[in-house]
Amino acid sequence: MTKIIKELTNSNLEILKSEILNQNLVIFPTETVYGIGANALDKIAVEKIFKVKTRAINNPLIVHLKDKAEISKYAYIENEVEQKLIDTFMPGPFTLILKKQPNIPSSVTANLDTVGIRVPINKIAHEFLKFVEVPIAAPSANISSRPSGTKVSDIKDEFNYLVNYIIDGGESEIGLESTVVKVVDNTPLILRPGFITKEDIEKVIGKCLVSEHVLKEVKKDSQVESPGMLYRHYAPKTKCLLVYSASFPNLKKLIIENLDSKTIILGSDKLKDIPCYKFINYGNTLLEISHNIFHLLRQCDKYNANLIIIEGVKKEGLGLAIMNRLIRTSNFNYKEL
Ligand code: AMP
Ligand code: MG
């Protein structure tokens, strides 16, 4: 049975450290989503992550460090743009792709010569990383293709008997995974949007590009900057349709046209009066939606519905990150009017 740790006492930290050093996995909270972590320097421990999550081996892992001073032990900072991004956005919900050093096993990076580096700002994550004294490779704590874990009660059954310890840090504050950025020709390129937005990066660097794949389906064999874009993601078991219109009457029309007798509407308060099988309010601001969405997608599966119609948001600021996740949640079943 998986044990849930509520407090990081010294004796609990010792248990977690020996778990990590014995090549086992620990689930821990961060400000974005829960991570399922292993010693990043140990190939066997890292391989367990792929097995337990049923994650494709060509989808690289992010390495989590206790502070940014550690980065140069595992990766090369090659230019001023990378340095400025580190200085501004770390610690925080931000992952930077850097050239890797030889001490990072190739299983962590899926044979790429780069590694994703993140320094979480969440206190519990920081304490855990500091105490174990090794870098922790960790993807989101969910079986591959499922919504990411943002609450222990959502994920504990998924990993029962596979992971011995989960550190419970309550609900993830942000609720969406980190912004993933790679610097190409001295310009930051967002591979995965997140809480740190294009606009935030532009304020510091001047120019920031967004990968064309962020809102597009990627063909299975294509070459992409970020292999994670290739896979089905963030999906409940129930079929989903994502809809968006800047005009309320058009949005309502789109929803009504696509409703059937067992449809859940997952959206903001303004949709609550549309007659349907079940309405679920996902929040009324981008921050609330980001915080709630993965938990609610999991909840939706409990109603035995035929379809979930999800209200989309404007694709800017944090809205771009929300739409990047929801378009994959819906398996690119998307209508705009
Ligand atoms: P997850 O750990 O599930 O949040 O996913 C991590 C994301 O970061 C995936 O989309 C990966 O493709 C991406 N990623 C991790 N390492 C690299 C890397 N070295 N180069 C490009 N993308 C990466
Ligand atoms: Mg993930």
Coordinates of C-alpha atoms and ligand atoms in Angstrom, one line a residue, residues 53 55 140 142 148 177 192 233, ligand 2:
K53 CA 3.6 5.6 -16.1
R55 CA 5.4 6.6 -20.8
S140 CA 3.7 14.6 -14.0
N142 CA -0.3 10.3 -13.8
S148 CA -2.0 15.3 -14.7
E177 CA 2.6 22.0 -16.0
R192 CA 5.0 24.1 -24.0
H233 CA -2.5 13.8 -23.3
Ligands
MG2 MG 2.8 14.8 -18.2

